Amino acid sequence: DTAVSQTPKYLVTQMGNDKSIKCEQNLGHDTMYWYKQDSKKFLKIMFSYNNKELIINETVPNRFSPKSPDKAHLNLHINSLELGDSAVYFCASSQEKLFYNSPLHFGNGTRLTVT
Amino acid sequence: QKEVEQDPGPLSVPEGAIVSLNCTYSNSAFQYFMWYRQYSRKGPELLMYTYSSGNKEDGRFTAQVDKSSKYISLFIRDSQPSDSATYLCAMTASFSGGYNKLIFGAGTRLAVHP
C-alpha cells in the first residue's frame, strides 16, 4: 500500500545519456513535486504540478523536463546527463498546492549516479 | 547565506537523553514551520508542524518557534535508538499567487546509542 512510489530506485548511467524517473501516488492528492537532495542532504524543490498544471518551476537547467500525464503521475526526464546531476531525486505529493494546510508525502527516492 | 541554517552534526547521544535540534532562518516572512525525519535510504516524513510562534507537543517530541529570534527547535525526550535518523527543518511563507515553496535546512544526523 505504498503511498508515493518511484521507479527506478537506483539509476547508474553515463554522461550524455537521457533517462527518465517515474512517480505515482495513490493518495488522491492534487499536487505533486520533484525535489533534489544533494550529497550534503540538502533538499531543494525543482518542480510542482497541481492537477497536471505546472505551478512551480525553479531555476533548473532545461535538460530537466517534468511531465504529468494525470493527477496521480509525475515523471522527470533528464537529457544529456552530467556528473553534477548525481543526487537522490524525491517525488512528493500533497492534498493541496498550499502545503502548509497539507503536509508533503515523500517517496523513497531515486539514487542517480552519473559516471 | 542560506535562508535556513541547520548544523549537520552528527549528534551522538546515549539512550534516554534529551535531544535538542535547532534551525535559524533569515526570511522574516516564514510563518509555517515543520520538522521532517528521514531514515537512511528513505524519504522524509513529517514529524511536527507549527504555525507562527509558540510550542507544540506530541508525545516525546516538542517543537518550539521563536519568530523574534528567527530560531526553531525540536526537543526529543527519552531518546530511543529508533530515533536515529536525519532531522530536517522546513519552513514556508505565503507568497503571492498562493503557491508555497517549502525551504529545507540541510538536516542534522542524530545517532542514539543503547
Short mmCIF file of C-alpha atoms in Angstrom, two decimals:
data_model
loop_
_atom_site.label_atom_id
_atom_site.label_comp_id
_atom_site.label_asym_id
_atom_site.label_seq_id
_atom_site.Cartn_x
_atom_site.Cartn_y
_atom_site.Cartn_z
CA ASP A 1 0.00 0.00 0.00
CA THR A 2 2.88 2.34 -0.88
CA ALA A 3 1.57 5.91 -0.99
CA VAL A 4 4.19 7.54 -3.22
CA SER A 5 6.26 5.17 -5.30
CA GLN A 6 9.18 5.96 -7.57
CA THR A 7 10.96 3.89 -10.16
CA PRO A 8 13.71 3.04 -10.52
CA LYS A 9 15.24 3.04 -7.02
CA TYR A 10 18.74 3.17 -8.43
CA LEU A 11 19.95 4.50 -11.73
CA VAL A 12 23.57 4.36 -12.86
CA THR A 13 24.30 5.84 -16.26
CA GLN A 14 26.98 7.55 -18.27
CA MET A 15 27.38 11.22 -19.05
CA GLY A 16 25.46 12.35 -22.08
CA ASN A 17 22.68 9.77 -21.76
CA ASP A 18 18.97 10.56 -21.42
CA LYS A 19 16.98 8.97 -18.60
CA SER A 20 13.54 9.11 -17.02
CA ILE A 21 12.26 8.66 -13.48
CA LYS A 22 8.62 7.84 -12.81
CA CYS A 23 6.43 8.63 -9.83
CA GLU A 24 2.94 7.53 -8.87
CA GLN A 25 0.83 8.40 -5.83
CA ASN A 26 -2.29 6.57 -4.68
CA LEU A 27 -3.33 9.12 -2.06
CA GLY A 28 -5.72 11.01 -4.30
CA HIS A 29 -3.63 14.17 -3.89
CA ASP A 30 -3.88 17.11 -6.28
CA THR A 31 -0.28 18.33 -6.13
CA MET A 32 2.98 16.58 -6.89
CA TYR A 33 6.62 17.68 -6.65
CA TRP A 34 10.14 16.82 -7.62
CA TYR A 35 12.88 17.53 -5.08
CA LYS A 36 16.61 17.03 -5.45
CA GLN A 37 18.76 16.01 -2.46
CA ASP A 38 22.48 16.50 -2.96
CA SER A 39 25.34 14.71 -1.24
CA LYS A 40 25.11 17.07 1.73
CA LYS A 41 21.46 16.08 2.27
CA PHE A 42 20.23 19.47 1.14
CA LEU A 43 16.67 19.11 -0.26
CA LYS A 44 15.65 21.59 -2.90
CA ILE A 45 12.42 21.88 -4.84
CA MET A 46 12.64 21.59 -8.62
CA PHE A 47 9.07 21.44 -9.92
CA SER A 48 5.49 21.26 -8.73
CA TYR A 49 2.31 20.28 -10.57
CA ASN A 50 -1.24 20.91 -9.43
CA ASN A 51 -3.90 18.98 -11.33
CA LYS A 52 -1.47 18.43 -14.20
CA GLU A 53 -0.60 22.14 -14.38
CA LEU A 54 2.98 23.29 -13.72
CA ILE A 55 2.88 25.76 -10.81
CA ILE A 56 6.46 25.86 -9.53
CA ASN A 57 9.45 25.80 -11.82
CA GLU A 58 12.66 26.60 -10.00
CA THR A 59 15.91 27.59 -11.68
CA VAL A 60 16.65 24.19 -13.11
CA PRO A 61 18.58 23.52 -16.36
CA ASN A 62 16.18 22.95 -19.24
CA ARG A 63 17.71 19.50 -19.66
CA PHE A 64 15.20 18.57 -16.93
CA SER A 65 11.64 18.25 -18.17
CA PRO A 66 8.77 17.14 -15.95
CA LYS A 67 5.56 15.68 -17.31
CA SER A 68 2.31 14.96 -15.54
CA PRO A 69 0.00 12.76 -17.65
CA ASP A 70 -2.61 12.78 -14.88
CA LYS A 71 -3.01 13.82 -11.24
CA ALA A 72 -1.55 10.60 -9.92
CA HIS A 73 1.62 10.54 -12.01
CA LEU A 74 4.61 12.80 -12.39
CA ASN A 75 7.64 11.87 -14.44
CA LEU A 76 11.03 13.52 -14.78
CA HIS A 77 13.06 13.26 -17.96
CA ILE A 78 16.70 14.32 -17.97
CA ASN A 79 18.59 14.90 -21.20
CA SER A 80 22.36 14.89 -21.69
CA LEU A 81 23.15 13.82 -18.14
CA GLU A 82 26.10 15.50 -16.42
CA LEU A 83 28.22 14.43 -13.44
CA GLY A 84 26.62 17.16 -11.32
CA ASP A 85 23.20 15.59 -11.80
CA SER A 86 24.21 12.77 -9.44
CA ALA A 87 21.87 13.05 -6.46
CA VAL A 88 18.78 11.50 -4.92
CA TYR A 89 15.58 12.67 -6.58
CA PHE A 90 12.46 12.60 -4.45
CA CYS A 91 8.91 12.72 -5.62
CA ALA A 92 6.31 14.06 -3.18
CA SER A 93 2.62 14.84 -3.10
CA SER A 94 0.23 16.92 -1.03
CA GLN A 95 -3.53 17.24 -0.87
CA GLU A 96 -3.42 20.88 -1.90
CA LYS A 97 -0.94 23.26 -3.53
CA LEU A 98 -0.87 25.29 -0.32
CA PHE A 99 1.02 22.67 1.59
CA TYR A 100 1.01 24.44 4.88
CA ASN A 101 -2.53 23.07 5.01
CA SER A 102 -1.49 19.62 3.91
CA PRO A 103 1.89 18.01 4.55
CA LEU A 104 4.17 16.59 1.90
CA HIS A 105 4.30 12.82 1.49
CA PHE A 106 7.61 11.71 0.02
CA GLY A 107 8.58 8.67 -1.96
CA ASN A 108 11.77 6.78 -1.07
CA GLY A 109 13.85 8.45 -3.74
CA THR A 110 15.73 7.52 -6.90
CA ARG A 111 19.50 7.40 -6.47
CA LEU A 112 21.01 8.69 -9.71
CA THR A 113 24.71 8.20 -10.31
CA VAL A 114 26.26 9.65 -13.45
CA THR A 115 29.68 8.29 -14.37
CA GLN B 1 23.99 32.96 3.30
CA LYS B 2 21.37 30.20 3.07
CA GLU B 3 17.78 31.08 4.00
CA VAL B 4 17.73 28.23 6.53
CA GLU B 5 20.77 27.16 8.53
CA GLN B 6 20.99 23.85 10.33
CA ASP B 7 24.02 22.19 11.92
CA PRO B 8 24.55 18.89 10.05
CA GLY B 9 26.02 17.14 13.10
CA PRO B 10 26.42 14.24 13.55
CA LEU B 11 24.96 14.33 17.04
CA SER B 12 25.55 11.22 19.15
CA VAL B 13 23.67 10.74 22.43
CA PRO B 14 23.02 7.87 24.85
CA GLU B 15 19.59 6.29 25.04
CA GLY B 16 17.29 8.23 27.35
CA ALA B 17 18.95 11.61 26.74
CA ILE B 18 17.08 14.78 25.86
CA VAL B 19 17.98 15.90 22.35
CA SER B 20 17.80 19.47 21.12
CA LEU B 21 17.85 20.16 17.37
CA ASN B 22 17.83 23.71 16.02
CA CYS B 23 17.49 25.82 12.91
CA THR B 24 17.90 29.51 12.26
CA TYR B 25 16.44 31.38 9.33
CA SER B 26 16.75 34.77 7.71
CA ASN B 27 13.38 35.33 5.99
CA SER B 28 11.02 37.04 8.43
CA ALA B 29 8.08 36.15 6.14
CA PHE B 30 8.26 32.49 7.13
CA GLN B 31 5.18 31.57 9.12
CA TYR B 32 4.86 27.80 8.86
CA PHE B 33 7.49 25.56 10.40
CA MET B 34 7.91 21.84 10.07
CA TRP B 35 10.23 19.08 11.19
CA TYR B 36 10.77 16.06 9.00
CA ARG B 37 12.52 12.84 9.96
CA GLN B 38 14.47 10.91 7.34
CA TYR B 39 15.72 7.39 7.92
CA SER B 40 18.61 6.13 5.84
CA ARG B 41 17.61 5.33 2.24
CA LYS B 42 14.06 6.58 2.83
CA GLY B 43 12.07 9.70 2.04
CA PRO B 44 11.45 12.37 4.69
CA GLU B 45 8.29 12.02 6.78
CA LEU B 46 6.52 14.84 8.59
CA LEU B 47 7.07 14.79 12.34
CA MET B 48 5.80 18.12 13.64
CA TYR B 49 4.12 21.20 12.20
CA THR B 50 3.67 24.59 13.88
CA TYR B 51 2.26 27.89 12.75
CA SER B 52 3.88 31.17 13.87
CA SER B 53 5.43 31.34 17.34
CA GLY B 54 4.90 29.03 20.29
CA ASN B 55 5.26 25.44 21.36
CA LYS B 56 3.66 22.24 20.20
CA GLU B 57 3.96 18.87 21.90
CA ASP B 58 3.34 15.41 20.52
CA GLY B 59 4.38 12.53 22.74
CA ARG B 60 8.14 12.69 23.28
CA PHE B 61 8.54 15.49 20.73
CA THR B 62 8.22 19.23 21.33
CA ALA B 63 8.58 21.86 18.62
CA GLN B 64 9.32 25.48 19.53
CA VAL B 65 9.27 28.55 17.33
CA ASP B 66 10.75 31.91 18.32
CA LYS B 67 9.99 34.26 15.44
CA SER B 68 11.61 37.25 17.14
CA SER B 69 14.95 35.40 17.11
CA LYS B 70 14.22 33.54 13.86
CA TYR B 71 15.00 30.30 15.65
CA ILE B 72 13.18 26.98 15.81
CA SER B 73 13.88 23.91 17.90
CA LEU B 74 12.85 20.30 18.16
CA PHE B 75 13.25 18.53 21.50
CA ILE B 76 13.17 14.77 21.84
CA ARG B 77 12.67 13.42 25.36
CA ASP B 78 13.75 9.94 26.45
CA SER B 79 15.50 9.37 23.13
CA GLN B 80 15.46 5.86 21.70
CA PRO B 81 17.77 4.08 19.24
CA SER B 82 14.81 4.13 16.82
CA ASP B 83 15.07 7.94 16.81
CA SER B 84 18.40 7.64 14.99
CA ALA B 85 17.79 9.46 11.71
CA THR B 86 18.38 12.77 9.96
CA TYR B 87 16.07 15.55 11.12
CA LEU B 88 15.27 18.29 8.63
CA CYS B 89 13.64 21.56 9.49
CA ALA B 90 11.48 23.14 6.81
CA MET B 91 9.57 26.38 6.54
CA THR B 92 7.48 28.41 4.18
CA ALA B 93 5.52 31.61 3.76
CA SER B 94 2.51 32.69 1.76
CA PHE B 95 3.82 34.01 -1.50
CA SER B 96 1.73 35.94 -3.97
CA GLY B 97 -0.17 33.56 -6.18
CA GLY B 98 -0.71 31.25 -3.24
CA TYR B 99 1.86 28.65 -4.17
CA ASN B 100 4.14 27.86 -1.30
CA LYS B 101 7.67 26.63 -1.63
CA LEU B 102 8.96 24.62 1.28
CA ILE B 103 12.54 25.58 2.16
CA PHE B 104 14.55 22.87 3.91
CA GLY B 105 17.54 23.01 6.21
CA ALA B 106 20.46 20.71 5.47
CA GLY B 107 19.39 18.21 8.15
CA THR B 108 21.03 17.11 11.42
CA ARG B 109 22.13 13.49 11.65
CA LEU B 110 21.24 12.02 15.06
CA ALA B 111 22.56 8.74 16.47
CA VAL B 112 21.10 7.39 19.72
CA HIS B 113 23.22 4.57 21.11
CA PRO B 114 21.98 1.96 23.63
#
